Structure formats: structure tokens, C-alpha cells
Coordinates of C-alpha atoms and ligand atoms in Angstrom, one line a residue:
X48 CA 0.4 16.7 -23.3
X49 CA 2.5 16.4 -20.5
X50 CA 3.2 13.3 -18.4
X51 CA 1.0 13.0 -15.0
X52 CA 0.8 10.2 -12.9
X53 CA -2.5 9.5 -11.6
X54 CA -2.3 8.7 -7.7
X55 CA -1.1 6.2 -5.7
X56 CA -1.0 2.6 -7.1
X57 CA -0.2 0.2 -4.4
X58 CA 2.0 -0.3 -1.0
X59 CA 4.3 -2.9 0.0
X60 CA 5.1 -3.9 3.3
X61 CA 6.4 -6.3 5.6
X62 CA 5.4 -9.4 7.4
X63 CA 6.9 -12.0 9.0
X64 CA 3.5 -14.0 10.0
X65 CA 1.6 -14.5 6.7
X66 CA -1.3 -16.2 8.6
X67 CA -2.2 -14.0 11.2
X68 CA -1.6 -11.2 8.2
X69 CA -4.3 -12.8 6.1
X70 CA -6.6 -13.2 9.1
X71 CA -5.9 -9.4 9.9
X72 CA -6.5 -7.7 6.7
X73 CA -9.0 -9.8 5.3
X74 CA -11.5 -10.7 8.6
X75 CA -10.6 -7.5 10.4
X76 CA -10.1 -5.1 7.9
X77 CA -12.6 -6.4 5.2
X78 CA -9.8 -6.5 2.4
X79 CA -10.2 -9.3 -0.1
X80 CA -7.0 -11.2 -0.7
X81 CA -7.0 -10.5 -4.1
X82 CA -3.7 -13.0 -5.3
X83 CA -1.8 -15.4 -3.1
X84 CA 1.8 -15.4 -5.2
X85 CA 5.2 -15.5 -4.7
X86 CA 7.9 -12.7 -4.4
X87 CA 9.3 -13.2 -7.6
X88 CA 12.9 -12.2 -6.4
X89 CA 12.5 -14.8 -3.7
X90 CA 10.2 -17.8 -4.8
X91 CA 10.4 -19.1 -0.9
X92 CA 8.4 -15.9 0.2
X93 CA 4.5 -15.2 0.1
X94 CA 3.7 -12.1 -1.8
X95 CA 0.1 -11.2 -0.3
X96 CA -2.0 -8.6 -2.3
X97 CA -5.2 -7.0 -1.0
X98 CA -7.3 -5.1 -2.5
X99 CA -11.3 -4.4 -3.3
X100 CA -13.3 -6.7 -4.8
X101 CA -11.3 -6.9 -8.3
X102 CA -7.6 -5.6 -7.0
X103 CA -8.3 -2.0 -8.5
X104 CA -4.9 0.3 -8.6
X105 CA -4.9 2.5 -5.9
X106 CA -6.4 -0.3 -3.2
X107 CA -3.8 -3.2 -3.3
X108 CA -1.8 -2.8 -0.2
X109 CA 0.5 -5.9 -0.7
X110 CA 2.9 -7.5 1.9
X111 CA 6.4 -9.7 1.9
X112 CA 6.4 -12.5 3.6
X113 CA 10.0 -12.4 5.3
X114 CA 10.2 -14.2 8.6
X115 CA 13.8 -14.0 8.9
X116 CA 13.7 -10.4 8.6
X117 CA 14.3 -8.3 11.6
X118 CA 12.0 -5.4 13.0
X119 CA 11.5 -2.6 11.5
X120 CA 13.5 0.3 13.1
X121 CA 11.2 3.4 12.1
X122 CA 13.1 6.5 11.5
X123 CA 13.9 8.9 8.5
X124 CA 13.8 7.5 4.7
X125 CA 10.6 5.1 5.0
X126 CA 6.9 5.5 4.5
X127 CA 5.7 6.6 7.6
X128 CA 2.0 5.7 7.5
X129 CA -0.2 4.0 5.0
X130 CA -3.7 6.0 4.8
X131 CA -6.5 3.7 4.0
X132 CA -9.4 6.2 3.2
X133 CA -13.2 5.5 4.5
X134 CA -16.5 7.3 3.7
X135 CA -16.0 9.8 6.6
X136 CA -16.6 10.9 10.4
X137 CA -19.4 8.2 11.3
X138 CA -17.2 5.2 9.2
X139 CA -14.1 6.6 11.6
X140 CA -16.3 6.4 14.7
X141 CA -17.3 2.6 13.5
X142 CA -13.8 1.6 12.7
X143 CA -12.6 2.5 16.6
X144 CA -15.7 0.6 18.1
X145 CA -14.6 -2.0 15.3
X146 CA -10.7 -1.9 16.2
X147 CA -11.2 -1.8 19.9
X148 CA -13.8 -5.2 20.1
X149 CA -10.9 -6.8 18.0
X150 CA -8.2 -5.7 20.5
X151 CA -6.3 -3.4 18.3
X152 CA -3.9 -0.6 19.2
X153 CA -4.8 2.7 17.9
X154 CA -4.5 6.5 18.5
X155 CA -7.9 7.7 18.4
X156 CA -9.7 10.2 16.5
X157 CA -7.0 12.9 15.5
X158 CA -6.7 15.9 12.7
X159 CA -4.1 14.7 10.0
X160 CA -3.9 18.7 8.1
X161 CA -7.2 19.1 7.0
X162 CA -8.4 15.6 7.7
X163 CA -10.2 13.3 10.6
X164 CA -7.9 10.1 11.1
X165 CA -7.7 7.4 13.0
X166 CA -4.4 5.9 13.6
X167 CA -3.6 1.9 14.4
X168 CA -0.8 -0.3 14.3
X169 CA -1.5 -4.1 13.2
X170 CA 0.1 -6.9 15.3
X171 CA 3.4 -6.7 13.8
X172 CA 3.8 -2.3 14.3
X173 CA 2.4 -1.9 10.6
X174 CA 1.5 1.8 10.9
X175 CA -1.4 1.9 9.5
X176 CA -4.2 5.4 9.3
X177 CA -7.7 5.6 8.7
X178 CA -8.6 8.5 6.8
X179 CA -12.2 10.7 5.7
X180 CA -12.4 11.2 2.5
X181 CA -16.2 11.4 1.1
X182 CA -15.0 12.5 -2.2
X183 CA -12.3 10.3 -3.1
X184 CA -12.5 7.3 -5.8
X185 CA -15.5 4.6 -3.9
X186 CA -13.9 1.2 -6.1
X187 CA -15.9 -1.9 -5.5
X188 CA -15.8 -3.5 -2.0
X189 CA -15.0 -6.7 -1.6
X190 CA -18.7 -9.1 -2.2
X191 CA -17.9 -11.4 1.0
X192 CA -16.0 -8.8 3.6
X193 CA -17.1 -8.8 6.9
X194 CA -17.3 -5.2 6.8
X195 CA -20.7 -3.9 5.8
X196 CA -19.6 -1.7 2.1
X197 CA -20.5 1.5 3.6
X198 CA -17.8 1.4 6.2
X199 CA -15.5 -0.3 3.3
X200 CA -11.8 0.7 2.9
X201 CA -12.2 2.7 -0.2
X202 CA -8.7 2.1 -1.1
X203 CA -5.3 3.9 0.3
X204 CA -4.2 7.5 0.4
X205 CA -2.2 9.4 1.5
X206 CA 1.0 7.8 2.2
X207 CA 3.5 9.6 5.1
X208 CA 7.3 9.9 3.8
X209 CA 9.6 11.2 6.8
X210 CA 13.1 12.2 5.2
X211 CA 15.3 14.4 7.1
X212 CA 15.4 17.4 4.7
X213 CA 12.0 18.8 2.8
X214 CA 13.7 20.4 -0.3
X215 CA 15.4 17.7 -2.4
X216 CA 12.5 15.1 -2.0
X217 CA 9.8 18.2 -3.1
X218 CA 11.8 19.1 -6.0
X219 CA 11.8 15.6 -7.5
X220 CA 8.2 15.3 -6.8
X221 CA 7.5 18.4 -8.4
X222 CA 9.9 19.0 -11.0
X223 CA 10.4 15.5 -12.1
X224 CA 7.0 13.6 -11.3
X225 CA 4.3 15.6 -11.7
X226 CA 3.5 16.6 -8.6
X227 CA 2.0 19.9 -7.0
X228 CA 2.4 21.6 -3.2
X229 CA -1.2 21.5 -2.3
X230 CA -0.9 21.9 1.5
X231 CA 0.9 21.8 4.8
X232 CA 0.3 21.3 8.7
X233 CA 2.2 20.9 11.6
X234 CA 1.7 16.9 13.1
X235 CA 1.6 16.8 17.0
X236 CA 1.7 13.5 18.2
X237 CA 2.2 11.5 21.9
X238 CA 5.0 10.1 20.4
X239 CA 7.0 13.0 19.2
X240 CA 8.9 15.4 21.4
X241 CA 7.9 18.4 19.4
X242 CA 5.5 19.0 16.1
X243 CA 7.0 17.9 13.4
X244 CA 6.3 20.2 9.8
X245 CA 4.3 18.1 7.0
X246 CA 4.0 19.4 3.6
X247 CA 1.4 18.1 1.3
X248 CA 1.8 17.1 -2.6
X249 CA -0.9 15.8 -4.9
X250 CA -1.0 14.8 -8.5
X251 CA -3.6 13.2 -11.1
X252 CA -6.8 14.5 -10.2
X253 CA -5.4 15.5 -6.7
X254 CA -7.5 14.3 -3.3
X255 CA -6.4 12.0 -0.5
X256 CA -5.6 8.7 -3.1
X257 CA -3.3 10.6 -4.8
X258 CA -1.4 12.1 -2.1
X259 CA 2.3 12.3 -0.5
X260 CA 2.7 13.8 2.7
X261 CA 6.3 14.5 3.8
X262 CA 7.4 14.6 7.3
X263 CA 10.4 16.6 7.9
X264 CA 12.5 15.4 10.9
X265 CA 15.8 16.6 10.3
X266 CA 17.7 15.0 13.6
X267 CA 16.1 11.2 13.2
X268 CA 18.3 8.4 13.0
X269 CA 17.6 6.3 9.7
X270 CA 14.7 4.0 8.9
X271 CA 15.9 0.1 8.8
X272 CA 13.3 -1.4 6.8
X273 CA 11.9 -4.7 8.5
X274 CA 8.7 -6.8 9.6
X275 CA 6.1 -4.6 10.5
X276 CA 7.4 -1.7 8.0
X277 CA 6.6 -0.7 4.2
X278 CA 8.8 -1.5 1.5
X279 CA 7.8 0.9 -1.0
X280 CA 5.1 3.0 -2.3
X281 CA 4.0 2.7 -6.1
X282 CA 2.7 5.1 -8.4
X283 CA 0.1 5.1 -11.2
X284 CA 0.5 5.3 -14.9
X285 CA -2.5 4.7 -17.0
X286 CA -1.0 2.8 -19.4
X287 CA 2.4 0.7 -21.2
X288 CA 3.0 3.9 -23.4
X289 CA 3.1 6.8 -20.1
X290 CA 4.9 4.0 -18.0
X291 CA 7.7 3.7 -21.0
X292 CA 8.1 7.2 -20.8
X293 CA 8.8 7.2 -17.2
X294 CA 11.3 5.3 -17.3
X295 CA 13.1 7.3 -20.2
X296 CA 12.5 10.8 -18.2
X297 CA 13.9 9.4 -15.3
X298 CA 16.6 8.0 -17.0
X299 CA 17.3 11.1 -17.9
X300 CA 16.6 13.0 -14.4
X301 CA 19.7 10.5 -13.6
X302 CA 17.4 9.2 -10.8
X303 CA 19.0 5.6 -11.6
X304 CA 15.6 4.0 -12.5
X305 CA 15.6 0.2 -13.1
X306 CA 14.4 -1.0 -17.0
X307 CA 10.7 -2.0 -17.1
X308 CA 9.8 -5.0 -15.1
X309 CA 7.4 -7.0 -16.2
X310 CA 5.1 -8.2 -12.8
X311 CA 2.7 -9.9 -15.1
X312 CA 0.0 -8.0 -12.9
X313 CA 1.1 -4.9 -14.2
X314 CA 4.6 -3.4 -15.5
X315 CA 7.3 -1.7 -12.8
X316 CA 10.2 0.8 -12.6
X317 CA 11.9 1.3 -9.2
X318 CA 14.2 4.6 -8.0
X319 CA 15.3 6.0 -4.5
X320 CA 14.2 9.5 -4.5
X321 CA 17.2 11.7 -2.6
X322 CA 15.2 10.7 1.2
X323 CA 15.5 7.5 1.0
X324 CA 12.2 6.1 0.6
X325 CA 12.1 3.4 -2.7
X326 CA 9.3 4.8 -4.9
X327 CA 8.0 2.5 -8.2
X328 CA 5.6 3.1 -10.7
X329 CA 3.1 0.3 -11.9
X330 CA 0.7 0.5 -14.6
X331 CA -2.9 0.1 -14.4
X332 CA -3.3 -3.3 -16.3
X333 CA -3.5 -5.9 -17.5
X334 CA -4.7 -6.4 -13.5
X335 CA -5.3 -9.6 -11.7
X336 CA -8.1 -11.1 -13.3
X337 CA -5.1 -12.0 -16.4
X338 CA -4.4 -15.7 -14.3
X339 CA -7.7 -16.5 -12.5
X340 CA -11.4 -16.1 -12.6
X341 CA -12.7 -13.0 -11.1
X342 CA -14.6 -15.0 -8.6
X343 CA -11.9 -16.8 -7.4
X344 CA -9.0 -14.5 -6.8
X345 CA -6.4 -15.1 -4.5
X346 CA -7.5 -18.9 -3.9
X347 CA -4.6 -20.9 -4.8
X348 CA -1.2 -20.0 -5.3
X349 CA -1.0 -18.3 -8.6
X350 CA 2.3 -18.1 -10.7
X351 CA 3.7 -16.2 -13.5
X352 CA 4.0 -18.5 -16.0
X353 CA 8.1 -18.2 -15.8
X354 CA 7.8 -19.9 -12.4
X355 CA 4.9 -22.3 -13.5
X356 CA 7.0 -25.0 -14.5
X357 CA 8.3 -25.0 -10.5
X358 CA 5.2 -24.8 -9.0
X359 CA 5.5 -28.5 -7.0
X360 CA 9.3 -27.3 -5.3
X361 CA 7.9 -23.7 -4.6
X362 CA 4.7 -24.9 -3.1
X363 CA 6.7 -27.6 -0.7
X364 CA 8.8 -24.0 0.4
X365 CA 5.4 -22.3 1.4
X366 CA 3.8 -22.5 5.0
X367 CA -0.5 -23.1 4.7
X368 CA -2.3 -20.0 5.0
X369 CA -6.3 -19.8 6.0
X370 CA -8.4 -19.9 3.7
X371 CA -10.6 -17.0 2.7
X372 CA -13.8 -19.2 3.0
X373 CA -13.3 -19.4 6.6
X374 CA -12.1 -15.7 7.2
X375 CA -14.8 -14.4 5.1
X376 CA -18.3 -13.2 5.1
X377 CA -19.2 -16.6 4.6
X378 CA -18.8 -16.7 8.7
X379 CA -21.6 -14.9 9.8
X380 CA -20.3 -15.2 13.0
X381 CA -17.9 -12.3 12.3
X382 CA -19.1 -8.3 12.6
Ligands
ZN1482 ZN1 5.5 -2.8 -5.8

């Protein structure tokens, strides 16, 4: 059998105001903060995962906490836009009502290919895409969101890559990880001069969590990745076994793959494919019910058990964050 990966796995971005990020994607959004850890590069910075009610692969849009970080500069070699996919017309129509009461910036109702979207930036420029997608994979909505679970983020998909040239990202998509042209459309926007050419890939079981659109804009200047950007998109593998073997046919591909990390939360690789854009692929397990109670996920700080024995000098580094009590459905104040 040949090797597939299965969609898209998680996204990790960029913040520089951990706070008002947890107040955004939990209260506004309706994401639960599914674990409150530390980068474990840099123990000094938050690592901020949300997700559905149990952090399911393929909803966990996670964010670095790097104040000292500059802006991101958006051009070519970065993920574009994050999709985070909802039932489907009427949830759309909801979210704007939604996003405008709260004050956020967005785009409106527009066509994405073959798609209604709705395009928004959080506080801090994270471009971020509401996207239809009845058919998708539902996962389990947070219990306490805000948002009522049939206007739920169902989890993410698709993901925007802009690279300057089509053909050497496509071939490694194709040729080396599985996956398949499925589609293509031209993207007119207010902000670009003229429409720029998107071609579609899918892989897995296909559909809007699985795919990769890529942007061609051959003249832009390149992405500098900062607060209010995405630091890299991750991939699915179902298990330790496909994820092993990843890593050895990548190896081989000569993509300079990293050896398996192990995240504790699930396993990583990491390799720049030829546009620029940092790709990794996770496994599926153990997931992040391994350190805490299901019930109480992202509560306190939780730490690999290689940083455990430093939890007092890496909790006196940490600024407080609100607590999920308070931003949660348990404030019925909040619609
Ligand atoms: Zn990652």
C-alpha cells in the first residue's frame, strides 16, 4: 500500500499578545484552549493550542507567543490564509453578523474556487478564512463555547501557500507527498492589482480539511515570518509506523527533513518545500488527553515531563493569561 497522508493536521502561527489571543480564539471564535504549554525550543514563550472539544488532528490551530518578534511582512513563501471550515452558507452569514458585533475586520462573503468564504484578520493581521464545507469531517465542538455547535468551527482547511513559481512546490506535493491536482481558480481580491492563479491539491480522503491551495505570484517580494503570521502548516499521518516512513522517503527525496521529534502530543518531522513555506508532519496520537484530564484541558500550564523538573523558573518567565472559566460559556453574557 502506498503512503498517503490524511489532511491537514494543525497550523502554527504567531502572536505577540497571548491574552487578547486567548480571549479571541476562545470567546470569539468558540475554540477551546485545548493545552496551555510552552514552546519547547524556547521555555520563556507560551505555546497556545486550540482545538474542538478533545484537540482532534485537523482542528488545533496553535500559536507562539513571541513578543519580541516583529510583524509579519506577508509576501511569497508563507501560508497565506488559514481556512477554518463551518457547516455552510447560513453559518457564513452568522459568522459576519458575529464578526461585525465584535468589531472585527473582514472581507465579506466572497467565492474562494468553488467555495463561499468569508475572509477576517484577528487583531494582530492573522489572516484568517471562513470556509462552507457541509461535507467535511464535523469533530466534537467544544462543551462550553460561546458559539452555539451548529455554527461551530469544524476544524481547518484549506490552507493558502503563495510561492513565486507553481511547478517545483506541485511536484513535491505530488510526486513526493501524496498529493493530487484536484482544482484551480483565479483569486480576485481588493488587495491585489490583478488576479492572481490558485491551483488546488488534495490528499487523504480529499475535501476542504485536506487541502493546499497554492497562490502563484511570481513578482512578490518574500514573506518575513512575524506576529500576526503562520509559522507552519502540519500534515497528518495516522500513525508512528507511516510517520517513520516519512521521514525515511524524504530523507531520500533529499528534502533535508529533521529526525523524528518527539512533541509528547504527537511525533514531528520538519522540511522547506522549494517555496519557502516550512511544512511538518505530526501524527495523530497519543493526543492531549496523555497529561491532563479530558475535562480539564488547557487549565494549567502543562509540561513534558523533560521540562517538569523546571516548572517553578518557567512559570516565573510566563505572563498570566485569562482563564477559560471566565471567557467561556460559563458567561452567559456572551453570544
Ligand atoms: Zn507544528
Amino acid at each position: 500500500m502506498s503512503l498517503s497522508l490524511t489532511g491537514i493536521h494543525h497550523v502554527t502561527a504567531v502572536t505577540g499578545q497571548a491574552a487578547a489571543n486567548v480571549e479571541f480564539y476562545t470567546r470569539v471564535l468558540g475554540l477551546r484552549l485545548v493545552k496551555k504549554t510552552v514552546n519547547q525550543d524556547d521555555v520563556a514563550a507560551y505555546h497556545l493550542f486550540y482545538g474542538d472539544e478533545v484537540g482532534s488532528p485537523g482542528t488545533e490551530l496553535t500559536f507562539f507567543d513571541w513578543a519580541y518578534a516583529g510583524p509579519n511582512r506577508p509576501g511569497a513563501g508563507e501560508v497565506a490564509s488559514t481556512g477554518l471550515r463551518v457547516s455552510g452558507r447560513e453559518a457564513l452569514d452568522w459568522w459576519q453578523r458575529r464578526l461585525e458585533a465584535e468589531g472585527v475586520a473582514h472581507e465579506g462573503i466572497s467565492m474562494q474556487g468553488k467555495r463561499a468564504t468569508l475572509g477576517f484578520t484577528d487583531s494582530e493581521g492573522q489572516r484568517l478564512r471562513l470556509v462552507e464545507d457541509a461535507d467535511g469531517p464535523v469533530n466534537t465542538p467544544w462543551s462550553h463555547s460561546p458559539v452555539p455547535p451548529e455554527m461551530a468551527i469544524r476544524g481547518l482547511g484549506p490552507v493558502v501557500l503563495s510561492v513565486r513559481s507553481l511547478e517545483p512546490t506541485a511536484r513535491v506535493l505530488t510526486e513526493v507527498l501524496s498529493y493530487r491536482r484536484s482544482d484551480e481558480y483565479l483569486l480576485q481580491s481588493a488587495q491585489l492589482s490583478t488576479p492572481v492563479h490558485v491551483t488546488v491539491f488534495e490528499t487523504g480522503p480529499g475535501g476542504a480539511a485536506s487541502e493546499v491551495h497554492v497562490a502563484e505570484v511570481p513578482g512578490a517580494a518574500g514573506a518575513r515570518n512575524g506576529i500576526g503570521g503562520v509559522h507552519h502548516v502540519a500534515f497528518r499521518a495516522p500513525d508512528d509506523m507511516q510517520h517513520a516512513q516519512w521521514q525515511q522517503l524524504l530523507s531520500q527525496a533529499g528534502m533535508g527533513v529533521t529526525p523524528v521529534i518527539d512533541r509528547f502530543y504527537f511525533k514531528s518531522i520538519y522540511f522547506r518545500e522549494p517555496g519557502g513555506v516550512l511544512f511538518e508532519i505530526a501524527t495523530d496520537g497519543p493526543g492531549f488527553a496523555t497529561d491532563e484530564d479530558a475535562a480539564h484541558l488547557g487549565e494549567k500550564l502543562a509540561l513534558p515531563p523533560f521540562l517538569e523538573p523546571h516548572r517553578l523558573r518557567i512559570e516565573a518567565g510566563l505572563k498570566p493569561l485569562p482563564t477559560q472559566d471566565v471567557l467561556g460559556g460559563h458567561n452567559a453574557g456572551t453570544s
